[in-house]
mmCIF file of C-alpha atoms in Angstrom:
data_model
loop_
_atom_site.group_PDB
_atom_site.id
_atom_site.type_symbol
_atom_site.label_atom_id
_atom_site.label_comp_id
_atom_site.label_asym_id
_atom_site.label_seq_id
_atom_site.Cartn_x
_atom_site.Cartn_y
_atom_site.Cartn_z
ATOM 1 C CA MET A 15 88.761 117.493 142.007
ATOM 2 C CA ARG A 16 92.427 118.995 143.217
ATOM 3 C CA LYS A 17 94.378 120.782 140.548
ATOM 4 C CA ARG A 18 98.432 121.167 141.039
ATOM 5 C CA LYS A 19 98.656 125.110 139.247
ATOM 6 C CA TRP A 20 102.159 126.528 137.617
ATOM 7 C CA SER A 21 102.695 130.222 137.209
ATOM 8 C CA ALA A 22 104.401 132.707 135.532
ATOM 9 C CA ALA A 23 104.861 136.524 136.866
ATOM 10 C CA ALA A 24 106.630 139.575 136.518
ATOM 11 C CA ASN A 25 106.721 140.650 139.398
ATOM 12 C CA SER A 26 107.956 138.786 142.258
ATOM 13 C CA GLY A 27 106.205 139.226 145.805
ATOM 14 C CA ASN A 28 107.975 141.000 148.911
ATOM 15 C CA ARG A 29 109.320 138.427 150.895
ATOM 16 C CA CYS A 30 109.532 140.323 154.490
ATOM 17 C CA MET A 31 104.819 140.596 155.707
ATOM 18 C CA GLN A 32 104.910 143.815 156.507
ATOM 19 C CA THR A 33 103.237 142.700 159.804
ATOM 20 C CA ALA A 34 103.037 142.949 163.797
ATOM 21 C CA SER A 35 102.976 139.431 164.702
ATOM 22 C CA ARG A 36 103.996 136.494 166.780
ATOM 23 C CA ARG A 37 106.453 134.686 164.835
ATOM 24 C CA ILE A 38 107.164 130.874 165.606
ATOM 25 C CA LEU A 39 110.630 130.406 163.851
ATOM 26 C CA LEU A 40 112.163 125.955 163.250
ATOM 27 C CA LEU A 41 115.204 125.379 162.127
ATOM 28 C CA LEU A 42 116.095 121.456 161.509
ATOM 29 C CA PHE A 43 119.362 120.389 160.025
ATOM 30 C CA PHE A 44 118.636 116.968 158.087
ATOM 31 C CA GLY A 45 117.405 116.680 154.275
ATOM 32 C CA CYS A 46 117.671 114.430 150.705
ATOM 33 C CA TRP A 47 115.491 116.429 148.656
ATOM 34 C CA SER A 48 115.943 119.417 146.562
ATOM 35 C CA VAL A 49 114.598 121.024 143.043
ATOM 36 C CA SER A 50 117.332 121.976 140.635
ATOM 37 C CA LEU A 51 116.007 123.923 137.715
ATOM 38 C CA VAL A 52 116.919 126.441 135.449
ATOM 39 C CA ALA A 53 114.684 130.552 135.308
ATOM 40 C CA GLN A 54 115.108 133.114 133.373
ATOM 41 C CA LYS A 55 115.495 135.982 136.405
ATOM 42 C CA SER A 56 112.497 138.338 134.862
ATOM 43 C CA GLU A 57 110.070 135.624 136.008
ATOM 44 C CA ASN A 58 109.047 134.946 139.218
ATOM 45 C CA LEU A 59 108.011 130.037 138.291
ATOM 46 C CA MET A 60 105.701 129.081 141.165
ATOM 47 C CA ILE A 61 103.730 125.828 141.795
ATOM 48 C CA TRP A 62 100.333 126.353 143.175
ATOM 49 C CA ASP A 63 97.147 125.022 145.023
ATOM 50 C CA ASP A 64 94.502 126.455 147.118
ATOM 51 C CA GLU A 65 94.053 122.781 149.727
ATOM 52 C CA PRO A 66 96.991 121.243 151.722
ATOM 53 C CA ALA A 67 99.114 117.784 149.943
ATOM 54 C CA GLN A 68 97.125 114.562 151.728
ATOM 55 C CA ASP A 69 99.952 111.994 148.985
ATOM 56 C CA TRP A 70 103.947 113.317 149.719
ATOM 57 C CA MET A 71 105.199 112.140 146.008
ATOM 58 C CA THR A 72 102.056 113.258 144.201
ATOM 59 C CA GLN A 73 100.923 116.687 146.623
ATOM 60 C CA ALA A 74 103.650 117.702 148.937
ATOM 61 C CA TYR A 75 105.828 120.102 148.279
ATOM 62 C CA PRO A 76 110.184 119.802 148.211
ATOM 63 C CA ILE A 77 112.316 122.231 149.459
ATOM 64 C CA GLY A 78 116.315 120.979 149.979
ATOM 65 C CA ASN A 79 119.682 122.349 149.675
ATOM 66 C CA GLY A 80 121.109 119.060 148.561
ATOM 67 C CA ARG A 81 122.291 117.543 151.881
ATOM 68 C CA ILE A 82 119.265 117.897 153.985
ATOM 69 C CA GLY A 83 115.209 118.295 152.445
ATOM 70 C CA ALA A 84 112.135 117.860 153.488
ATOM 71 C CA MET A 85 108.268 117.413 151.915
ATOM 72 C CA ILE A 86 105.822 119.984 152.969
ATOM 73 C CA PHE A 87 102.061 118.517 153.330
ATOM 74 C CA GLY A 88 101.164 122.738 154.466
ATOM 75 C CA GLY A 89 97.986 121.804 156.002
ATOM 76 C CA VAL A 90 95.836 123.610 158.204
ATOM 77 C CA ASP A 91 95.095 122.433 161.302
ATOM 78 C CA LYS A 92 98.073 120.138 161.860
ATOM 79 C CA GLU A 93 101.378 120.593 159.617
ATOM 80 C CA HIS A 94 102.866 117.130 158.856
ATOM 81 C CA ILE A 95 106.871 117.775 157.442
ATOM 82 C CA GLN A 96 108.679 114.929 156.037
ATOM 83 C CA PHE A 97 112.362 115.146 156.894
ATOM 84 C CA ASN A 98 115.719 113.445 155.273
ATOM 85 C CA GLU A 99 119.596 113.990 155.849
ATOM 86 C CA ASN A 100 121.824 111.931 152.411
ATOM 87 C CA SER A 101 123.512 109.336 154.380
ATOM 88 C CA LEU A 102 120.828 107.542 154.419
ATOM 89 C CA TRP A 103 120.715 105.378 152.134
ATOM 90 C CA THR A 104 120.179 101.075 150.906
ATOM 91 C CA GLY A 105 122.011 98.988 149.618
ATOM 92 C CA ASP A 106 125.340 99.775 147.795
ATOM 93 C CA GLU A 107 126.508 102.423 145.452
ATOM 94 C CA GLN A 108 125.364 101.465 142.835
ATOM 95 C CA GLU A 109 121.763 101.882 141.350
ATOM 96 C CA THR A 110 119.933 99.152 142.995
ATOM 97 C CA GLY A 111 120.854 101.565 146.570
ATOM 98 C CA ALA A 112 117.850 103.979 147.977
ATOM 99 C CA TYR A 113 117.364 106.537 149.896
ATOM 100 C CA GLN A 114 115.786 106.184 153.378
ATOM 101 C CA ALA A 115 113.063 107.999 155.582
ATOM 102 C CA PHE A 116 115.137 109.948 158.220
ATOM 103 C CA GLY A 117 112.002 111.091 160.082
ATOM 104 C CA ASP A 118 108.324 112.913 160.504
ATOM 105 C CA LEU A 119 107.761 116.374 162.624
ATOM 106 C CA LEU A 120 104.228 116.491 163.352
ATOM 107 C CA ILE A 121 102.725 120.211 164.069
ATOM 108 C CA ASP A 122 98.952 120.044 165.994
ATOM 109 C CA PHE A 123 98.043 123.441 166.404
ATOM 110 C CA GLU A 124 95.507 124.491 169.330
ATOM 111 C CA GLY A 125 92.989 126.859 168.139
ATOM 112 C CA ILE A 126 93.120 126.443 164.650
ATOM 113 C CA GLU A 127 90.216 124.737 162.435
ATOM 114 C CA SER A 128 90.964 123.845 159.795
ATOM 115 C CA PRO A 129 87.254 124.194 158.473
ATOM 116 C CA GLU A 130 86.897 127.412 159.393
ATOM 117 C CA ALA A 131 90.862 128.749 156.451
ATOM 118 C CA GLU A 132 89.510 130.895 153.845
ATOM 119 C CA SER A 133 91.358 132.205 151.223
ATOM 120 C CA TYR A 134 93.727 129.429 151.373
ATOM 121 C CA SER A 135 96.493 129.562 149.014
ATOM 122 C CA ARG A 136 100.006 126.990 149.304
ATOM 123 C CA THR A 137 102.504 127.761 146.880
ATOM 124 C CA LEU A 138 106.075 127.178 146.414
ATOM 125 C CA ASP A 139 108.186 129.977 144.147
ATOM 126 C CA LEU A 140 111.082 128.168 141.502
ATOM 127 C CA ASN A 141 112.966 130.949 141.488
ATOM 128 C CA SER A 142 113.228 131.576 145.775
ATOM 129 C CA ALA A 143 112.563 127.830 146.536
ATOM 130 C CA LEU A 144 110.768 129.781 149.097
ATOM 131 C CA HIS A 145 107.543 127.060 150.240
ATOM 132 C CA ASN A 146 104.601 129.743 151.680
ATOM 133 C CA THR A 147 101.240 128.694 153.471
ATOM 134 C CA LYS A 148 98.233 131.200 154.019
ATOM 135 C CA PHE A 149 94.871 131.333 155.341
ATOM 136 C CA VAL A 150 92.286 133.279 156.992
ATOM 137 C CA THR A 151 90.196 132.464 160.083
ATOM 138 C CA ARG A 152 87.700 134.652 162.090
ATOM 139 C CA LYS A 153 90.051 135.236 164.541
ATOM 140 C CA SER A 154 93.304 135.582 162.518
ATOM 141 C CA SER A 155 94.939 135.678 159.276
ATOM 142 C CA PHE A 156 98.481 132.593 159.285
ATOM 143 C CA SER A 157 101.401 132.932 157.480
ATOM 144 C CA ARG A 158 103.715 130.154 157.070
ATOM 145 C CA THR A 159 107.633 129.859 155.212
ATOM 146 C CA TYR A 160 109.796 127.011 154.298
ATOM 147 C CA PHE A 161 113.176 127.387 152.757
ATOM 148 C CA ALA A 162 116.142 125.096 152.781
ATOM 149 C CA SER A 163 119.253 127.619 153.852
ATOM 150 C CA ARG A 164 122.233 126.158 152.501
ATOM 151 C CA PRO A 165 124.883 128.285 153.660
ATOM 152 C CA ASP A 166 123.627 127.018 157.015
ATOM 153 C CA GLN A 167 122.887 123.836 156.659
ATOM 154 C CA VAL A 168 119.530 124.602 158.335
ATOM 155 C CA ILE A 169 115.506 124.316 157.335
ATOM 156 C CA VAL A 170 113.902 127.307 158.304
ATOM 157 C CA LEU A 171 110.432 127.259 159.457
ATOM 158 C CA GLU A 172 108.787 130.251 160.303
ATOM 159 C CA TYR A 173 105.065 130.937 161.694
ATOM 160 C CA LYS A 174 103.643 134.502 161.216
ATOM 161 C CA ALA A 175 100.445 135.903 162.447
ATOM 162 C CA LYS A 176 98.778 139.139 162.307
ATOM 163 C CA LYS A 177 97.127 138.433 166.602
ATOM 164 C CA LYS A 178 99.509 138.425 168.759
ATOM 165 C CA GLY A 179 99.365 134.444 170.734
ATOM 166 C CA ALA A 180 97.263 133.196 168.362
ATOM 167 C CA TYR A 181 99.878 130.478 167.506
ATOM 168 C CA SER A 182 100.149 127.110 170.003
ATOM 169 C CA ALA A 183 100.817 123.548 169.052
ATOM 170 C CA VAL A 184 101.406 120.332 170.160
ATOM 171 C CA ILE A 185 105.480 119.455 168.778
ATOM 172 C CA GLN A 186 105.668 115.568 167.812
ATOM 173 C CA LEU A 187 109.057 114.374 166.501
ATOM 174 C CA ALA A 188 108.972 110.423 164.772
ATOM 175 C CA ASP A 189 112.312 109.378 163.837
ATOM 176 C CA ALA A 190 111.581 107.004 160.928
ATOM 177 C CA HIS A 191 113.738 103.809 162.424
ATOM 178 C CA ASP A 192 112.531 103.010 165.718
ATOM 179 C CA GLY A 193 114.519 105.809 167.613
ATOM 180 C CA ALA A 194 113.214 106.443 170.310
ATOM 181 C CA VAL A 195 111.912 110.366 171.560
ATOM 182 C CA GLN A 196 113.394 111.839 174.566
ATOM 183 C CA ALA A 197 112.677 115.026 176.121
ATOM 184 C CA ASP A 198 115.784 116.929 178.306
ATOM 185 C CA GLY A 199 113.668 120.683 179.121
ATOM 186 C CA ALA A 200 113.431 122.774 176.172
ATOM 187 C CA GLN A 201 115.104 120.048 173.688
ATOM 188 C CA LEU A 202 112.905 116.785 171.937
ATOM 189 C CA TYR A 203 115.552 114.212 170.371
ATOM 190 C CA PHE A 204 116.700 110.889 169.536
ATOM 191 C CA LEU A 205 119.614 108.913 167.440
ATOM 192 C CA ASP A 206 117.830 106.626 165.554
ATOM 193 C CA ARG A 207 119.691 102.840 164.733
ATOM 194 C CA CYS A 208 121.551 104.529 161.806
ATOM 195 C CA LYS A 209 123.287 106.316 164.488
ATOM 196 C CA ILE A 210 122.131 109.900 163.282
ATOM 197 C CA ARG A 211 121.400 112.692 165.812
ATOM 198 C CA CYS A 212 118.455 115.070 165.991
ATOM 199 C CA LEU A 213 118.259 117.702 168.353
ATOM 200 C CA MET A 214 114.739 120.052 168.287
ATOM 201 C CA GLN A 215 115.600 123.028 170.531
ATOM 202 C CA LEU A 216 112.465 124.997 172.103
ATOM 203 C CA GLN A 217 113.510 129.326 172.760
ATOM 204 C CA HIS A 218 112.230 131.989 173.232
ATOM 205 C CA ARG A 219 113.089 135.439 172.323
ATOM 206 C CA LEU A 220 111.498 138.594 172.508
ATOM 207 C CA SER A 221 108.270 137.696 169.812
ATOM 208 C CA THR A 222 109.630 134.741 168.304
ATOM 209 C CA THR A 223 110.080 130.644 169.363
ATOM 210 C CA ALA A 224 112.855 129.207 168.037
ATOM 211 C CA ALA A 225 113.272 125.414 167.524
ATOM 212 C CA ASP A 226 116.985 124.212 166.421
ATOM 213 C CA TYR A 227 116.743 120.633 165.077
ATOM 214 C CA SER A 228 120.909 118.883 164.163
#
């Protein structure tokens, strides 16, 4: 049985994991969903689960900054991130309208098998708005952090592993409005029917691989 859990702890964990790791950093410029809350600073309010989400509406955790946002599924061997941007609206400006989905980011990790994962945890810290997925396999320990930055208007995905070279993946970008995804060198992009451009640019610097979306 799936369990959705809430916890409040006085001591919050260190956001910066002190590990010598190979990291994958992804930045997304979109959004829609956001979390609004009032909490005492002395408490660390958290939603958590011990398995990945299967349904975006009732199980995936949201991150957002008011304009751009995403629903994170927290998969082990496959990650699914649904993203949106608040100008994607159908209907009029009254209550008859509704937001539309922008697209999906699908990440298929190579060499990571879901049945091998142990000590799995998926959390959303409601004070810091950080989404974290952690698990261990026989090859390495893995952590994945997600958040939406309001000042920079990006969504950040940071992937870490204790073992160098533990991350290898196939990344797919899908437009919810049937826009054709194109590749140009280290870039994936589409211009959908709503005339909104989505760009993913892969970069490599030192021990970090980065992808920018705009």
